[in-house]
XYZ file of C-alpha atoms in Angstrom:
622
model
C -0.410 3.052 23.763
C 1.724 6.493 21.869
C 5.396 4.052 21.915
C 4.782 2.875 19.131
C 4.181 6.514 16.551
C 7.043 7.392 14.680
C 8.997 10.853 15.084
C 7.315 11.509 11.482
C 3.624 10.883 12.399
C 4.270 12.129 16.357
C 4.920 15.656 14.413
C 3.105 15.557 12.119
C -0.304 15.194 14.238
C 1.862 18.122 16.239
C 1.458 20.533 13.781
C -2.424 19.467 12.796
C -3.344 19.715 16.316
C -0.688 23.550 16.325
C -3.545 24.666 13.871
C -6.226 24.425 15.037
C -4.279 25.774 19.681
C -5.534 28.940 18.327
C -4.386 30.487 21.377
C -0.831 27.934 22.063
C -2.528 26.958 25.936
C -2.446 23.250 24.025
C -5.762 22.563 23.862
C -7.907 22.385 21.635
C -12.023 21.690 21.675
C -13.946 19.164 21.361
C -16.291 20.189 18.848
C -12.375 20.776 15.835
C -11.661 17.218 17.139
C -12.926 16.083 14.254
C -11.866 18.496 11.391
C -8.103 18.170 12.870
C -8.798 13.376 12.154
C -10.147 13.978 9.015
C -6.878 16.554 7.898
C -4.295 13.345 9.399
C -6.471 10.871 6.819
C -8.391 9.484 9.992
C -12.628 10.329 8.358
C -14.527 8.665 12.171
C -18.162 8.800 12.021
C -19.865 10.899 14.571
C -20.314 8.782 16.616
C -16.914 7.239 16.848
C -16.728 10.964 17.577
C -18.231 11.142 20.446
C -17.147 8.041 22.688
C -13.787 9.749 21.849
C -15.042 12.597 22.866
C -16.616 10.916 26.278
C -13.331 8.758 26.823
C -10.795 11.310 26.144
C -12.712 14.208 28.141
C -13.603 12.941 31.444
C -13.840 16.188 33.784
C -15.740 17.703 30.423
C -14.453 20.860 30.319
C -14.403 20.411 26.250
C -11.401 20.829 25.215
C -8.721 18.074 24.574
C -5.190 18.312 25.456
C -1.548 17.357 23.360
C -0.581 14.189 25.280
C -4.971 12.949 24.921
C -5.139 13.578 21.625
C -1.383 11.688 21.128
C -3.254 8.884 22.722
C -5.799 8.985 21.048
C -4.973 8.465 17.651
C -3.001 6.281 18.145
C -4.713 3.925 19.600
C -7.695 4.752 16.288
C -4.538 3.982 13.767
C -4.264 0.221 15.927
C -7.798 -0.074 14.341
C -7.304 1.177 11.639
C -4.639 -0.917 10.972
C -7.023 -4.036 12.392
C -9.963 -2.874 10.153
C -7.473 -3.452 6.790
C -6.495 -7.856 8.205
C -10.462 -7.868 8.013
C -10.941 -6.202 4.803
C -8.187 -8.515 2.849
C -9.649 -11.292 5.141
C -12.890 -10.624 3.044
C -11.341 -10.558 -0.089
C -10.068 -14.665 0.575
C -13.998 -15.517 0.980
C -15.367 -13.697 -1.625
C -13.936 -15.161 -4.831
C -16.033 -13.191 -6.863
C -16.119 -10.435 -5.941
C -19.641 -9.360 -5.204
C -19.267 -8.842 -1.708
C -21.781 -11.921 -0.018
C -20.143 -14.824 0.570
C -21.358 -17.639 -0.338
C -21.888 -21.854 0.908
C -19.750 -22.639 -2.350
C -17.131 -20.110 -1.900
C -16.397 -21.817 1.314
C -15.970 -25.349 -0.212
C -13.392 -23.986 -2.084
C -12.441 -22.008 0.636
C -12.243 -24.563 2.856
C -10.639 -27.608 0.395
C -8.357 -29.869 2.554
C -10.626 -29.547 5.678
C -13.719 -32.117 4.636
C -16.649 -30.257 6.696
C -19.974 -31.271 5.829
C -22.433 -29.392 3.342
C -23.993 -29.667 7.212
C -21.569 -27.991 9.034
C -20.936 -25.725 5.826
C -24.441 -24.559 6.676
C -24.247 -24.290 9.638
C -21.762 -21.734 9.186
C -23.428 -19.080 7.411
C -26.389 -19.509 9.815
C -24.162 -18.566 11.884
C -22.672 -15.328 10.836
C -25.983 -14.485 8.255
C -27.689 -12.583 10.575
C -30.079 -11.271 8.165
C -30.870 -14.548 6.302
C -30.400 -14.914 3.287
C -27.978 -17.414 2.608
C -24.625 -15.677 2.971
C -22.640 -13.970 4.681
C -22.236 -10.245 3.529
C -19.273 -7.170 4.445
C -21.166 -6.009 7.852
C -21.981 -9.472 8.969
C -18.475 -10.682 8.347
C -17.094 -7.718 10.360
C -19.770 -8.912 13.266
C -18.164 -12.526 13.378
C -14.361 -11.356 14.038
C -15.363 -9.093 15.817
C -17.296 -11.091 17.838
C -14.022 -13.597 17.671
C -11.758 -10.976 19.787
C -13.877 -10.192 22.798
C -14.597 -13.489 22.121
C -10.045 -14.285 22.547
C -10.043 -12.203 25.850
C -11.800 -13.975 27.459
C -13.250 -18.174 25.934
C -11.967 -19.547 22.743
C -14.131 -19.074 20.175
C -16.367 -22.551 19.293
C -17.548 -24.712 16.346
C -17.443 -22.738 13.028
C -17.071 -19.217 13.225
C -13.329 -20.621 15.709
C -12.634 -22.132 11.785
C -13.700 -19.703 10.078
C -12.042 -15.962 11.214
C -8.833 -18.549 11.993
C -9.053 -19.687 8.416
C -9.324 -16.259 7.857
C -6.638 -14.812 9.808
C -4.744 -17.616 7.805
C -5.221 -15.583 4.541
C -4.306 -11.656 5.684
C -1.406 -10.123 3.774
C 1.660 -10.490 5.573
C 3.211 -7.403 7.459
C 7.467 -6.187 8.065
C 6.897 -8.698 11.506
C 7.290 -11.298 9.204
C 10.855 -10.059 7.969
C 12.823 -8.901 12.414
C 10.594 -5.810 12.062
C 8.592 -3.556 13.713
C 5.103 -3.765 12.514
C 4.144 0.143 12.876
C 7.841 1.250 11.730
C 7.604 1.256 7.327
C 10.370 -0.984 5.912
C 13.872 0.940 4.734
C 14.223 2.710 1.550
C 14.881 -0.402 -1.722
C 16.968 1.041 -3.694
C 15.762 -1.998 -6.334
C 12.067 -1.954 -4.540
C 10.693 -0.054 -7.805
C 7.847 1.479 -9.018
C 6.948 0.882 -12.850
C 5.406 3.300 -12.424
C 8.675 5.627 -11.998
C 10.003 3.908 -14.752
C 7.282 5.035 -16.359
C 6.496 8.701 -16.722
C 7.791 9.731 -20.148
C 11.646 12.361 -20.158
C 13.828 9.933 -21.193
C 16.088 11.180 -18.419
C 16.334 8.243 -15.634
C 16.785 8.867 -12.496
C 19.204 8.132 -9.318
C 18.026 4.682 -7.975
C 17.949 5.563 -4.588
C 14.937 8.333 -6.527
C 13.268 5.428 -6.284
C 9.938 4.876 -3.420
C 9.377 1.512 -2.028
C 7.065 0.247 -4.753
C 5.374 -3.324 -5.735
C 8.793 -4.333 -4.715
C 9.252 -4.458 -0.833
C 12.079 -5.990 1.204
C 12.538 -9.359 1.749
C 10.112 -10.173 -0.725
C 9.476 -13.606 -2.114
C 8.565 -13.613 -5.925
C 6.526 -17.138 -6.988
C 7.868 -17.629 -10.730
C 5.190 -16.685 -12.498
C 4.686 -12.896 -11.439
C 6.420 -9.691 -10.123
C 3.888 -9.308 -6.967
C 2.337 -12.664 -6.434
C 3.691 -14.408 -3.239
C 4.056 -17.871 -2.638
C 3.052 -19.262 -0.128
C 6.627 -19.378 2.803
C 5.054 -21.943 4.475
C 5.257 -25.517 3.262
C 3.252 -29.466 4.708
C 5.832 -30.522 6.862
C 6.948 -34.497 6.338
C 4.777 -36.782 7.831
C 6.004 -38.124 11.369
C 6.185 -41.092 10.242
C 8.622 -40.212 7.330
C 5.632 -40.552 4.701
C 5.014 -38.688 1.608
C 4.012 -34.870 2.180
C 1.149 -34.054 1.496
C 0.714 -30.742 0.065
C -2.275 -28.912 0.005
C -3.131 -25.553 -1.387
C -3.806 -23.523 1.848
C -1.161 -22.636 4.068
C -1.011 -24.692 8.021
C -1.448 -22.166 10.689
C 2.051 -22.543 12.452
C 2.193 -21.956 15.488
C 5.099 -20.304 16.841
C 6.954 -21.131 20.016
C 10.166 -22.698 20.915
C 9.362 -25.835 21.595
C 7.688 -26.181 16.850
C 11.110 -24.562 15.102
C 12.878 -27.251 17.355
C 10.423 -29.518 16.441
C 10.443 -27.871 12.395
C 13.956 -27.598 12.424
C 14.205 -31.314 13.288
C 12.037 -32.099 10.107
C 13.685 -30.219 8.149
C 16.941 -31.152 8.358
C 17.905 -34.047 6.230
C 14.206 -32.544 3.739
C 15.981 -32.536 -0.586
C 13.393 -30.016 -1.183
C 14.069 -26.723 -1.123
C 11.072 -25.125 -1.737
C 10.477 -26.248 1.318
C 13.951 -25.344 2.756
C 12.895 -22.055 2.241
C 9.806 -22.132 3.589
C 11.594 -22.614 7.013
C 13.929 -19.961 6.123
C 10.977 -17.539 5.260
C 9.108 -19.035 8.853
C 12.645 -18.360 11.402
C 12.049 -14.566 9.672
C 8.527 -14.155 11.541
C 8.772 -16.847 14.274
C 12.376 -14.093 15.262
C 9.545 -11.678 15.547
C 6.536 -13.618 16.918
C 8.130 -16.299 18.978
C 7.355 -15.112 23.643
C 9.203 -17.176 26.143
C 7.504 -14.967 29.177
C 11.143 -17.457 30.889
C 13.318 -15.135 29.455
C 14.907 -11.810 29.962
C 15.967 -9.620 27.432
C 19.193 -9.974 26.804
C 17.694 -13.885 26.727
C 14.621 -13.387 24.297
C 17.363 -11.213 22.342
C 19.780 -13.499 21.857
C 17.803 -16.487 21.256
C 16.303 -13.532 18.318
C 19.331 -13.417 15.901
C 19.971 -16.514 16.638
C 16.660 -18.326 14.788
C 18.192 -14.612 11.896
C 20.917 -15.902 11.940
C 20.086 -20.230 10.823
C 17.280 -18.322 8.300
C 19.708 -16.580 6.789
C 22.172 -19.499 6.576
C 20.469 -21.567 4.974
C 18.713 -19.337 2.951
C 22.880 -18.093 1.866
C 23.451 -21.772 1.428
C 20.032 -22.393 -1.568
C 21.525 -19.723 -2.576
C 24.633 -20.759 -3.794
C 24.147 -24.040 -3.498
C 21.105 -25.323 -2.911
C 20.389 -28.360 -0.746
C 23.703 -29.618 -0.974
C 26.856 -29.676 -2.584
C 26.125 -30.412 -6.423
C 22.645 -29.304 -6.616
C 21.666 -26.489 -8.734
C 20.814 -23.062 -7.018
C 16.624 -22.494 -5.821
C 16.002 -19.263 -7.201
C 14.158 -17.755 -4.371
C 17.087 -17.904 -2.389
C 18.519 -15.745 -4.762
C 16.065 -13.218 -5.281
C 15.525 -12.860 -1.666
C 18.868 -12.515 -0.840
C 19.256 -9.980 -3.264
C 16.976 -7.927 -2.132
C 18.955 -8.452 2.002
C 22.176 -6.888 -0.182
C 19.807 -4.240 -2.212
C 18.899 -2.015 1.277
C 21.216 -4.449 3.758
C 17.998 -6.134 5.613
C 18.737 -8.990 8.052
C 22.030 -7.240 8.937
C 24.011 -7.715 5.613
C 25.868 -5.113 4.968
C 24.370 -3.028 1.289
C 25.806 -4.289 -0.899
C 24.288 -3.675 -4.813
C 27.140 -4.939 -6.883
C 26.256 -8.729 -5.131
C 22.187 -7.819 -5.340
C 22.902 -7.512 -8.831
C 25.381 -10.512 -9.406
C 21.959 -12.707 -6.893
C 20.031 -11.027 -9.696
C 20.840 -12.452 -13.176
C 22.071 -15.944 -11.365
C 18.145 -15.887 -9.755
C 17.309 -14.528 -14.457
C 19.426 -17.530 -15.509
C 16.353 -19.963 -13.918
C 13.693 -17.115 -16.354
C 13.346 -16.476 -12.505
C 10.482 -13.915 -13.598
C 10.505 -10.900 -10.787
C 14.121 -11.264 -11.358
C 14.092 -10.821 -14.717
C 12.434 -7.843 -14.020
C 14.843 -6.437 -11.509
C 18.493 -6.769 -13.110
C 16.831 -4.464 -16.221
C 15.862 -1.654 -13.668
C 19.777 -1.959 -11.810
C 20.432 -1.873 -16.047
C 18.567 0.926 -16.102
C 19.109 2.728 -13.567
C 22.936 1.868 -12.770
C 22.141 0.260 -9.594
C 25.446 -2.061 -8.829
C 26.224 -2.777 -12.562
C 26.889 0.002 -15.416
C 23.892 1.863 -16.694
C 23.283 -0.224 -19.952
C 20.542 1.019 -21.685
C 20.954 -1.629 -24.500
C 21.246 -4.738 -22.060
C 18.510 -2.833 -20.409
C 15.886 -4.066 -22.462
C 16.959 -6.734 -22.987
C 16.680 -8.229 -19.801
C 12.860 -6.664 -20.041
C 11.879 -7.775 -22.915
C 12.972 -11.723 -21.071
C 10.916 -10.109 -18.384
C 8.007 -10.004 -20.830
C 8.316 -13.221 -21.865
C 8.247 -14.385 -18.758
C 4.967 -13.381 -17.754
C 6.003 -10.804 -15.293
C 3.477 -8.751 -15.153
C 5.549 -5.553 -14.152
C 8.036 -6.318 -17.346
C 5.540 -6.171 -20.292
C 3.956 -2.426 -18.817
C 7.656 -1.896 -19.054
C 8.151 -2.549 -22.768
C 4.847 -1.609 -23.258
C 6.188 1.692 -21.757
C 9.053 2.271 -23.115
C 7.986 0.791 -27.493
C 5.014 3.019 -26.112
C 7.311 6.491 -25.581
C 10.977 5.427 -27.125
C 12.522 5.128 -23.960
C 16.277 3.919 -23.452
C 16.582 4.839 -27.390
C 14.725 3.127 -28.345
C 12.350 3.467 -31.679
C 9.074 3.992 -31.057
C 6.426 1.021 -31.479
C 3.335 2.003 -30.859
C 1.735 -1.359 -32.237
C 3.399 -3.767 -30.361
C 3.644 -1.308 -27.331
C -0.237 -1.703 -27.029
C 0.184 -5.424 -27.335
C 2.322 -5.920 -24.498
C 0.306 -3.320 -22.138
C -2.959 -4.765 -22.876
C -0.933 -8.435 -21.727
C -0.042 -6.206 -18.867
C -3.523 -5.612 -17.824
C -4.766 -8.784 -18.195
C -3.293 -10.015 -15.519
C -3.894 -6.806 -13.141
C -3.889 -7.601 -9.595
C -3.107 -5.086 -6.503
C 0.455 -4.754 -7.072
C -0.019 -4.155 -11.248
C -2.189 -1.808 -11.829
C -0.893 0.166 -14.450
C -1.112 -0.970 -17.272
C -5.179 -0.975 -16.533
C -5.038 2.901 -16.549
C -2.280 3.357 -19.200
C -4.038 2.429 -22.221
C -6.921 4.180 -20.117
C -5.633 6.832 -20.870
C -4.912 6.319 -24.111
C -8.041 5.257 -25.551
C -9.205 8.040 -23.835
C -7.136 10.800 -26.212
C -9.308 11.812 -29.341
C -6.194 12.257 -31.167
C -4.492 9.292 -29.626
C -3.352 7.375 -33.941
C -2.118 4.593 -30.780
C -5.531 3.089 -29.596
C -8.530 3.963 -31.017
C -11.191 6.873 -28.495
C -13.277 5.501 -26.544
C -14.646 7.330 -23.487
C -17.119 4.063 -22.378
C -14.301 1.934 -22.568
C -10.946 4.234 -20.993
C -13.809 4.799 -18.133
C -14.043 0.749 -17.861
C -10.649 0.200 -16.625
C -10.136 3.026 -14.954
C -12.603 1.600 -13.003
C -10.171 -1.752 -13.745
C -7.984 -0.537 -11.626
C -9.994 2.236 -9.151
C -10.401 -0.831 -7.997
C -7.806 -2.558 -7.163
C -6.977 -0.002 -5.285
C -4.625 2.302 -7.622
C -4.724 6.053 -6.314
C -4.516 8.027 -9.574
C -7.891 5.498 -11.465
C -9.270 6.329 -7.911
C -8.201 10.276 -8.209
C -9.610 10.363 -12.260
C -12.636 8.804 -11.268
C -13.221 11.634 -8.580
C -13.566 13.806 -11.733
C -15.177 11.785 -14.029
C -17.718 11.960 -12.033
C -17.172 15.954 -10.860
C -17.777 17.009 -14.324
C -18.922 14.396 -15.646
C -16.414 13.023 -18.152
C -15.463 9.708 -19.402
C -19.948 8.720 -19.661
C -20.621 9.963 -15.693
C -22.845 11.282 -14.799
C -22.506 14.380 -12.503
C -22.391 12.687 -9.508
C -21.025 15.172 -6.137
C -21.823 11.907 -3.661
C -19.609 9.227 -5.799
C -16.668 12.762 -6.997
C -16.012 12.616 -3.500
C -15.893 9.067 -2.532
C -13.220 8.464 -5.635
C -11.249 11.779 -4.585
C -11.527 10.648 -0.379
C -10.074 6.688 -1.137
C -7.227 8.635 -3.672
C -6.398 10.933 -0.880
C -6.317 8.486 2.345
C -3.702 6.932 -0.570
C -1.544 10.268 -0.202
C -2.793 10.777 -3.720
C -2.014 15.489 -3.771
C -3.590 15.559 -6.213
C -6.999 14.316 -5.021
C -6.082 15.712 -2.040
C -6.338 19.481 -4.128
C -10.108 18.721 -5.356
C -11.754 17.995 -1.564
C -9.890 21.283 -0.987
C -12.040 22.070 -4.158
C -15.139 20.279 -2.502
C -14.925 21.196 0.512
C -14.781 25.129 0.338
C -17.709 24.811 -2.024
C -19.052 22.592 0.191
C -22.294 19.214 -2.050
C -25.555 19.785 0.299
C -26.452 16.234 1.075
C -23.030 15.382 0.436
C -20.338 17.872 1.484
C -21.142 20.646 4.412
C -18.736 23.338 3.350
C -16.065 23.964 4.957
C -12.978 26.758 5.031
C -11.152 25.178 7.757
C -11.027 22.079 6.124
C -10.119 23.503 2.030
C -7.420 24.607 4.150
C -6.081 21.448 6.132
C -6.243 19.809 2.267
C -4.658 21.723 0.098
C -2.350 22.036 2.612
C -1.788 18.882 2.573
C -0.968 18.872 -0.861
C 0.697 21.470 -1.306
C 3.246 20.439 1.062
C 3.887 16.772 -1.665
C 4.796 19.883 -3.924
C 1.778 20.257 -6.513
C 1.982 24.030 -7.739
C -1.371 24.316 -8.469
C -1.684 23.358 -4.515
C 1.533 25.609 -3.712
C -1.025 28.290 -5.243
C -4.656 27.583 -3.466
C -2.807 27.744 -0.121
C -1.601 30.781 -0.786
C -4.453 32.510 -1.851
C -6.298 30.627 1.499
C -3.395 32.338 3.377
C -3.083 36.052 1.791
C -7.349 35.881 1.964
C -7.972 34.326 5.454
C -9.309 30.951 4.074
C -9.583 28.877 6.819
C -6.454 29.672 8.160
C -5.853 33.881 9.898
C -4.310 35.695 6.605
C -0.941 35.851 6.173
C 0.280 38.548 3.006
C 4.067 37.566 4.067
C 2.821 33.451 4.169
C 1.213 34.032 1.474
C 4.158 35.067 -0.881
C 5.950 32.031 0.770
C 3.231 29.740 -1.218
C 2.774 31.404 -4.360
C 7.342 31.651 -4.546
C 6.462 28.375 -4.661
C 4.262 27.470 -6.778
C 5.709 30.407 -9.385
C 8.740 28.538 -9.088
C 7.588 25.648 -10.839
C 6.381 27.531 -13.824
C 2.942 28.537 -12.150
C 1.293 32.083 -14.152
C -1.464 33.294 -12.094
C 1.213 32.061 -8.666
C 3.706 34.398 -10.606
C 0.816 37.321 -11.449
C -0.299 37.417 -7.949
C 2.866 37.777 -6.785
C 3.947 40.430 -8.095
C 0.958 41.948 -7.306
C 1.871 42.085 -4.011
C 4.695 42.675 -4.319
C 3.653 46.549 -6.177
C 0.532 46.684 -3.540
C 3.002 46.373 -0.548
C 1.388 43.488 1.097
C -2.246 45.187 1.354
C -4.755 41.676 0.805
C -8.050 41.679 -1.248
C -10.737 41.131 -0.062
C -13.090 37.689 -0.093
C -15.225 37.739 -2.616
C -16.895 34.719 -5.128
C -14.702 34.853 -8.336
C -11.695 34.482 -5.976
C -12.642 31.590 -3.666
C -12.180 29.406 -7.290
C -8.119 28.883 -6.998
C -8.255 25.304 -7.845
C -6.694 24.288 -10.740
């Protein structure tokens, strides 16, 4: 079960486990299990914890060793992945986002399925346990989970089977589509720039390898309407009799067998549609991971997989160079995809930034929005070409004009902060930021957050001061899953700012959402909440306070480093260790943290005598 965990994950689990293995005997108590799991970003309920204890602690001695803990965490992470897939499936049906699936929304999703009103109503009745005429999230989860159970013994029947199949068809693509293990993170893509990273006002531009994988993961297939909206990799096939292709707004569910691969290849052999050919290439990449024949040996399976990837790459290269036939224009989506592969070495290609840049430029000539944006980024950071701010700005403007959300956002920031040697132009900047905000989605929520910051500032000369409007913008971005906005709302409900009431429950909720996405400032804020506790919301816990601060400090946040230094010096949630405290104070002081520098100086002068813990000294989360 733990085989799919990476070495980094195992090391992180080991560190958290060791913090509570006080006597070093390789085991922790079952009472400490929940705290250790929460320190790793898992949030099990008390009932779930009890089930885990019952399953692992078979002899009832009240202790768990590390191998048992590792197996349990691997299972928990796998279950969490399944839960996320169900959430994404629910979003497909819940078109208006009100938390319920209505009959009208079912009909909308099932366009082309020719379902009668009676069949739709039967679907609702089957899942609707509370009888309100619609399906809420809990009912949807029960239906999906029961379907999973049935799949182990017998197939679901009737409308539920159809509904589950449709939902699973809409689940978000994962790394397995690109020949990678689902449990392994995709490789860092020097071309996968997150607009938020490039947004930081310092005019210095970091090297391309300084960027973490952002909204342009690799390899990706991007539509012409937006930088990050995925087009379906599945195109409808010709009918067996060669009649005209029937295009459906819903991607068909395609099987992954050797027989179907051969049939699909036969049908695509003379198809003149580049979109269909490209969809077939994407299918081959996915099939390379999914097709499994129990009769094949490991060597045969690997050979077949490599052959599928080779066929796919050959077709993509042809589409990117000659289109479907000599004399035909190249297919821009294929050029963009191939550029991504050269950018990070996907599909066995060598990393070649020059080729990647050339392909981005060629796709941009065909007005491919995402390729145009990527061309701009390459010119800005000097990836595959010489750094050229003026040329980068031209491509940012073109990308924005083509309706690319990230391009509009980036152009707005350039004009707002005077980046890329440009004069500030607040009026035009606001126009582009608002356009980007108008089409914000889960991949591009950044403009909402930026506008909120402008409206939140009383002395802003760029946008009218309006805290309520800023709160609404933060809320929109937070609901799209943007961690900085979630953290901002956590702060607002903690302090009563942005026209929000002081509400510890809501504050902790938003902070937790952001912390689960790895936001260090939210992790530090949760440390503060655990340090004090919140009656009826959060039980005070020194160990939780320390662990959350430690997670934030590991990200290099100066305030968190100072907090860990204080916790370690006084002995809050961890055994007091003055020398270790000095190291944390020194790290924070090196970043200009004044209080850390003062504490470090005090310890050196007092020869390491730690102060007693008191109420005032506990207030270290600043």
